Amino acid sequence: MVANKGTAPAHGIKLSSDEPSDWKVAFEPAQIDELAPGKTQEVKAMLTPSSRRSPVTSSMVTLTASGDGTRKSSDFRVTVETSTIWGIVGVVVIAASVVVLSLAVMRFGRR
């Protein structure tokens, strides 16, 4: 939420970010032309983390709104977790391989 707590309208509010490398941040809307005093406007920030990350990544993202000679920033700690489905699939494949190998040794023995 972008809020104008002043007594005059705010003009040309631009939104920007300081994010980790390989991340992308997009705002919707990217700019607010005018915001009346005492009013707020919702802004969506869409964060796209780097595709090269560890299973759990925690990073700082700074979002900034600036206009009419004022500037306000907010820091956010963003934690990204990857799905555990591939880890589960890997464990199942390994377990199935051990079972098949054990059955083959029991059936055919060591020759």
CSV table of C-alpha atoms in Angstrom, one decimal:
chain,number,residue,atom,x,y,z
A,1,MET,CA,0.0,0.0,0.0
A,2,VAL,CA,1.3,3.5,-0.9
A,3,ALA,CA,-0.2,6.1,1.3
A,4,ASN,CA,-0.1,9.9,1.2
A,5,LYS,CA,0.0,11.1,4.8
A,6,GLY,CA,0.6,14.7,3.9
A,7,THR,CA,-1.7,17.6,3.3
A,8,ALA,CA,-1.0,18.1,-0.4
A,9,PRO,CA,-1.4,15.7,-3.4
A,10,ALA,CA,1.6,13.7,-4.3
A,11,HIS,CA,2.5,13.7,-8.0
A,12,GLY,CA,4.7,11.3,-10.1
A,13,ILE,CA,5.3,8.6,-7.6
A,14,LYS,CA,7.7,6.1,-9.0
A,15,LEU,CA,8.2,2.6,-7.6
A,16,SER,CA,11.6,0.9,-7.7
A,17,SER,CA,13.4,-1.9,-6.0
A,18,ASP,CA,16.8,-3.1,-4.8
A,19,GLU,CA,16.8,-6.9,-5.2
A,20,PRO,CA,19.4,-9.7,-5.3
A,21,SER,CA,21.2,-10.3,-8.6
A,22,ASP,CA,19.3,-12.4,-11.1
A,23,TRP,CA,16.0,-11.5,-9.4
A,24,LYS,CA,13.2,-9.6,-11.2
A,25,VAL,CA,10.7,-7.2,-9.6
A,26,ALA,CA,7.8,-5.8,-11.5
A,27,PHE,CA,5.2,-3.3,-10.1
A,28,GLU,CA,1.6,-3.0,-11.1
A,29,PRO,CA,1.1,0.0,-11.5
A,30,ALA,CA,4.8,1.0,-12.0
A,31,GLN,CA,3.9,4.7,-11.4
A,32,ILE,CA,1.2,6.6,-9.6
A,33,ASP,CA,0.4,9.9,-11.4
A,34,GLU,CA,-1.4,11.5,-8.4
A,35,LEU,CA,-2.3,10.5,-4.9
A,36,ALA,CA,-4.7,12.7,-2.9
A,37,PRO,CA,-3.9,13.6,0.7
A,38,GLY,CA,-5.0,11.0,3.2
A,39,LYS,CA,-5.5,8.4,0.4
A,40,THR,CA,-3.9,5.0,-0.2
A,41,GLN,CA,-3.4,3.0,-3.3
A,42,GLU,CA,-2.6,-0.7,-3.6
A,43,VAL,CA,0.4,-1.6,-5.6
A,44,LYS,CA,1.4,-5.2,-6.5
A,45,ALA,CA,5.0,-6.2,-6.5
A,46,MET,CA,5.7,-9.4,-8.4
A,47,LEU,CA,9.0,-11.0,-7.4
A,48,THR,CA,10.7,-13.6,-9.6
A,49,PRO,CA,13.6,-15.2,-7.8
A,50,SER,CA,16.7,-16.5,-9.6
A,51,SER,CA,16.4,-19.9,-11.2
A,52,ARG,CA,19.8,-20.8,-9.7
A,53,ARG,CA,19.1,-21.1,-6.0
A,54,SER,CA,19.4,-23.6,-3.2
A,55,PRO,CA,16.3,-25.4,-2.0
A,56,VAL,CA,15.6,-22.7,0.7
A,57,THR,CA,16.7,-19.2,-0.1
A,58,SER,CA,16.3,-16.1,2.1
A,59,SER,CA,17.1,-12.7,0.7
A,60,MET,CA,16.5,-9.0,1.4
A,61,VAL,CA,14.4,-6.9,-1.1
A,62,THR,CA,14.0,-3.2,-0.7
A,63,LEU,CA,11.0,-1.5,-2.3
A,64,THR,CA,11.0,2.2,-2.7
A,65,ALA,CA,8.4,4.8,-3.6
A,66,SER,CA,9.7,8.3,-4.5
A,67,GLY,CA,8.1,11.5,-5.8
A,68,ASP,CA,7.8,15.2,-5.2
A,69,GLY,CA,11.1,15.3,-3.4
A,70,THR,CA,10.2,12.5,-0.9
A,71,ARG,CA,11.4,9.0,-0.7
A,72,LYS,CA,10.2,6.1,1.4
A,73,SER,CA,11.8,2.6,1.5
A,74,SER,CA,10.7,-0.7,3.1
A,75,ASP,CA,12.9,-3.8,3.5
A,76,PHE,CA,11.4,-7.2,3.2
A,77,ARG,CA,13.0,-10.6,4.0
A,78,VAL,CA,11.8,-13.0,1.3
A,79,THR,CA,12.1,-16.8,1.8
A,80,VAL,CA,11.8,-19.0,-1.3
A,81,GLU,CA,11.3,-22.8,-0.8
A,82,THR,CA,11.4,-25.2,-3.7
A,83,SER,CA,9.0,-28.1,-3.9
A,84,THR,CA,10.0,-31.3,-2.1
A,85,ILE,CA,8.2,-33.5,-4.7
A,86,TRP,CA,11.5,-34.2,-6.6
A,87,GLY,CA,13.2,-35.2,-3.4
A,88,ILE,CA,10.4,-37.6,-2.6
A,89,VAL,CA,10.6,-39.0,-6.2
A,90,GLY,CA,14.3,-39.5,-5.8
A,91,VAL,CA,13.9,-41.5,-2.6
A,92,VAL,CA,11.2,-43.7,-4.2
A,93,VAL,CA,13.4,-44.4,-7.2
A,94,ILE,CA,16.3,-45.4,-4.9
A,95,ALA,CA,14.1,-47.6,-2.7
A,96,ALA,CA,12.7,-49.3,-5.8
A,97,SER,CA,16.2,-49.9,-7.1
A,98,VAL,CA,17.3,-51.5,-3.8
A,99,VAL,CA,14.2,-53.7,-3.8
A,100,VAL,CA,14.8,-54.9,-7.4
A,101,LEU,CA,18.4,-55.5,-6.8
A,102,SER,CA,17.6,-57.5,-3.6
A,103,LEU,CA,15.0,-59.6,-5.4
A,104,ALA,CA,17.5,-60.3,-8.2
A,105,VAL,CA,20.2,-61.5,-5.8
A,106,MET,CA,17.7,-63.7,-3.9
A,107,ARG,CA,16.3,-65.2,-7.1
A,108,PHE,CA,19.5,-65.8,-9.0
A,109,GLY,CA,22.1,-65.8,-6.2
A,110,ARG,CA,25.7,-65.0,-6.7
A,111,ARG,CA,27.2,-66.8,-9.6
